[in-house]
PDB file of C-alpha atoms in Angstrom:
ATOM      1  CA  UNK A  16     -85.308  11.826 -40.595  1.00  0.00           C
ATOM      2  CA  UNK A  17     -86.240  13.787 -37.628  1.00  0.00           C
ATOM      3  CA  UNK A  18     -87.548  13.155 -34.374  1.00  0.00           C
ATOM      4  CA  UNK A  19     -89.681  15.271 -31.779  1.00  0.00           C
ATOM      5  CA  UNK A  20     -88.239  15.225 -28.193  1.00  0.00           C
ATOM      6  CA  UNK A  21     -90.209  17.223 -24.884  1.00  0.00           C
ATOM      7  CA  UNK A  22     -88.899  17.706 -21.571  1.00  0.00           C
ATOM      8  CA  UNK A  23     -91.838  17.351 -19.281  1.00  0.00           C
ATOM      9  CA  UNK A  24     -91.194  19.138 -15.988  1.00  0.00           C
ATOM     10  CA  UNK A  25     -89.689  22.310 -18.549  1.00  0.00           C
ATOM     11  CA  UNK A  26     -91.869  22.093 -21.139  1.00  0.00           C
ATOM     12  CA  UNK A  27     -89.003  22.664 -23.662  1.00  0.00           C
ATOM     13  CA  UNK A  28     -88.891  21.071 -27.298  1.00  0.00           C
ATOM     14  CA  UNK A  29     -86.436  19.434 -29.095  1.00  0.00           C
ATOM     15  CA  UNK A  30     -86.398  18.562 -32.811  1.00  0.00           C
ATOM     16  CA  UNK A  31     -83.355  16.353 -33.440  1.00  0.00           C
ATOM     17  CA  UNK A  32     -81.344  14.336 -36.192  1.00  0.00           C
ATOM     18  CA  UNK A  33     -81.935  10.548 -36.808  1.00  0.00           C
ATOM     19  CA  UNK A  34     -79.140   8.670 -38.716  1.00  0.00           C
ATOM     20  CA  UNK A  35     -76.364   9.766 -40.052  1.00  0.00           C
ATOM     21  CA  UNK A  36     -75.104  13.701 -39.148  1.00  0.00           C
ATOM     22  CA  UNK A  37     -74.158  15.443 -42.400  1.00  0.00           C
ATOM     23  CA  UNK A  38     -73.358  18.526 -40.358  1.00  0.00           C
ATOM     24  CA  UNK A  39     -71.262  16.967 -37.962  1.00  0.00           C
ATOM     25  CA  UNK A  40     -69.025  15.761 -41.040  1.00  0.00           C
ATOM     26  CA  UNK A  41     -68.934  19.361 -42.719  1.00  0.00           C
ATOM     27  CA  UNK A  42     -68.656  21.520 -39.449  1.00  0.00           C
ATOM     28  CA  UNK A  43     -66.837  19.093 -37.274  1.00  0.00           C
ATOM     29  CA  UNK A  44     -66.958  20.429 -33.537  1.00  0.00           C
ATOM     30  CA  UNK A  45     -69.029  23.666 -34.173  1.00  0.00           C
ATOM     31  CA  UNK A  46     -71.828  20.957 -34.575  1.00  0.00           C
ATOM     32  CA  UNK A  47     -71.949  20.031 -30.803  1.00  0.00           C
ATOM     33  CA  UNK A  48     -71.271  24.252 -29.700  1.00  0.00           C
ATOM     34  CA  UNK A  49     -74.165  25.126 -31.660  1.00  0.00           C
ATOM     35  CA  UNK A  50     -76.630  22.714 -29.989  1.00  0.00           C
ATOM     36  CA  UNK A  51     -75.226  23.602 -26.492  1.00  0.00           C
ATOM     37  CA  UNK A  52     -73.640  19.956 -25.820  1.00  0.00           C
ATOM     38  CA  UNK A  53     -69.961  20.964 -24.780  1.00  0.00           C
ATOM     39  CA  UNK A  54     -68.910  17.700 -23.331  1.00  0.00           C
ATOM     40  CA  UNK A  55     -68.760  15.918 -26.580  1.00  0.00           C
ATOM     41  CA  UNK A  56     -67.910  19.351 -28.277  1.00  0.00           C
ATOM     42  CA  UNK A  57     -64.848  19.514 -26.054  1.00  0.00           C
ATOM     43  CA  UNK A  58     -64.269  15.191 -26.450  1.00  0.00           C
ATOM     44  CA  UNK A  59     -64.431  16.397 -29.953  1.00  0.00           C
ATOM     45  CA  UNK A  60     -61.803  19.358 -29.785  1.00  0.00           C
ATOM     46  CA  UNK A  61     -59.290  16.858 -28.089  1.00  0.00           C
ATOM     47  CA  UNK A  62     -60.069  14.562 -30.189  1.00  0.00           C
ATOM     48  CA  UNK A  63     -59.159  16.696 -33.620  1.00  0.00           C
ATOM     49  CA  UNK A  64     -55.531  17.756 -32.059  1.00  0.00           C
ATOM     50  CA  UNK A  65     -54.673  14.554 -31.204  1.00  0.00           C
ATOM     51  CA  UNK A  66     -55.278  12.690 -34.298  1.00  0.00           C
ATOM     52  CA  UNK A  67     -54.727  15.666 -36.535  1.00  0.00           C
ATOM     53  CA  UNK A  68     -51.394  16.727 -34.806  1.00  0.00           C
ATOM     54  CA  UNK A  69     -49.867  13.259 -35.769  1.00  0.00           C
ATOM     55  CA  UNK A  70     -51.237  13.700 -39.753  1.00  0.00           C
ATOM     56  CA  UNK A  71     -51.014  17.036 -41.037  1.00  0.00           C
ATOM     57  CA  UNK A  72     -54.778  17.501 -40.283  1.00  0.00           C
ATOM     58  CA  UNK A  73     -55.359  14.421 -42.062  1.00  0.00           C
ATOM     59  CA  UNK A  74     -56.830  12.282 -39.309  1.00  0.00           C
ATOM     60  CA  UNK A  75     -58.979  15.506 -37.883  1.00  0.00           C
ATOM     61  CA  UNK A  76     -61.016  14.708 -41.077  1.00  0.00           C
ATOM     62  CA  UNK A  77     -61.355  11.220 -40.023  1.00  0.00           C
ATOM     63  CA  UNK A  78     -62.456  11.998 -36.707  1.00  0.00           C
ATOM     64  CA  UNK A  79     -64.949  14.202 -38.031  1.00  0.00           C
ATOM     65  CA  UNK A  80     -66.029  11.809 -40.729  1.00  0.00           C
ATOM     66  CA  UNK A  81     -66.320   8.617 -37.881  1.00  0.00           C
ATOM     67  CA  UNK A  82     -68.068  10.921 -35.528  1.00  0.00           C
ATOM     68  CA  UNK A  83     -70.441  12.287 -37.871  1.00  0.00           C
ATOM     69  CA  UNK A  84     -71.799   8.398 -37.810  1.00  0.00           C
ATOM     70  CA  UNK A  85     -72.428   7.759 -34.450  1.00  0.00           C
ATOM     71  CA  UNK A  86     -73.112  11.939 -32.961  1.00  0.00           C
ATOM     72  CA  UNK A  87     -76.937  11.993 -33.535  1.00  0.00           C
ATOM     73  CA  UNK A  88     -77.356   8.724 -31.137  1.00  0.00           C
ATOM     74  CA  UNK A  89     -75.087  10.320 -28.888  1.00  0.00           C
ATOM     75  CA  UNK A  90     -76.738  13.587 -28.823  1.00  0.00           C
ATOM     76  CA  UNK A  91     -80.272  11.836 -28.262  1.00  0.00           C
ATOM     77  CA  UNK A  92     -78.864   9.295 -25.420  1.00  0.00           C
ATOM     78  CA  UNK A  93     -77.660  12.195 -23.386  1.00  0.00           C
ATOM     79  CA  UNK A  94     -81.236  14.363 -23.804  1.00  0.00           C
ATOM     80  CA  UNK A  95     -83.494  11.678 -22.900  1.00  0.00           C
ATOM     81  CA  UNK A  96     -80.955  11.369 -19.944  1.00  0.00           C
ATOM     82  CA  UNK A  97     -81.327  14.686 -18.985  1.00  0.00           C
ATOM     83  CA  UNK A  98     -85.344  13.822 -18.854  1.00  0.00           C
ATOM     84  CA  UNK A  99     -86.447  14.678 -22.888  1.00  0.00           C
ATOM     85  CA  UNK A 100     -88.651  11.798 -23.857  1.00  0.00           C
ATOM     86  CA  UNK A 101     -90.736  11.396 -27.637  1.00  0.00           C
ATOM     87  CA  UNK A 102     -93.270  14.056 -28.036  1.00  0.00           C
ATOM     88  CA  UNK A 103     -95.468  11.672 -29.980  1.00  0.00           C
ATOM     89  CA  UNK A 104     -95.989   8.272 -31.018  1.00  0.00           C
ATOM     90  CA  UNK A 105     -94.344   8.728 -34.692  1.00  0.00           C
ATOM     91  CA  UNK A 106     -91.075  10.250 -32.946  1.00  0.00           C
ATOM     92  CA  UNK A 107     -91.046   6.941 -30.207  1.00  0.00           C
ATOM     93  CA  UNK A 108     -91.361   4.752 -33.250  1.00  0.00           C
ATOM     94  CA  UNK A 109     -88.301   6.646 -35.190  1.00  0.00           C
ATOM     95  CA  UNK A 110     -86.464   6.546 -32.401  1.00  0.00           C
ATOM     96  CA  UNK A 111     -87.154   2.327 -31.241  1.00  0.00           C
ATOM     97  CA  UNK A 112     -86.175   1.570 -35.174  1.00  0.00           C
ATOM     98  CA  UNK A 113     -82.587   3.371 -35.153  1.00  0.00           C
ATOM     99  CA  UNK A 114     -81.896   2.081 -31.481  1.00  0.00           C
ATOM    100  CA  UNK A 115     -81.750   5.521 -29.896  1.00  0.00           C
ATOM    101  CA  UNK A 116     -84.235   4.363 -27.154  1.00  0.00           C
TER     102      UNK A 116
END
């Protein structure tokens, strides 16, 4: 399910990810890199050594594989922080119904 975000004072559009982030599980910390959000990219990064150092690479998987539950909330929290609200009513009402907002 998808969502339409809009910064007002930039004018700039988002289209983002409700639920569960399928890419986030297959392309682990490239997810956050390609959508420009290097603070959990680099959380992310830290996150994969330190778990996977201690497993063989083992618990970088699981880091992925938690993250990839909880990223797309994360990912919305910190763009309607930065001033990105619903573009339309359907998007608000997505949005209310998984919690984001």
């Amino acid at each position: 399910m998808f969502a339409n975000l809009i910064n007002e004072s930039s004018q700039k559009q988002l289209t983002v990810k409700v639920g569960f982030s399928w890419t986030e599980m297959f392309f682990g910390f490239w997810t956050p890199v390609f959508r420009s959000d290097f603070k959990w990219a680099a959380i992310l990064v830290l996150a994969e050594i330190l778990f996977g150092s201690f497993t063989w690479g083992g618990g970088a998987f699981l880091v992925t594989l938690v993250f990839a539950f909880f990223y797309n909330r994360l990912y919305v929290k910190d763009m309607v922080a930065q001033g990105y609200k619903p573009a339309d009513k359907v998007s608000a009402d997505i949005l209310k119904s998984y919690g984001y907002i």
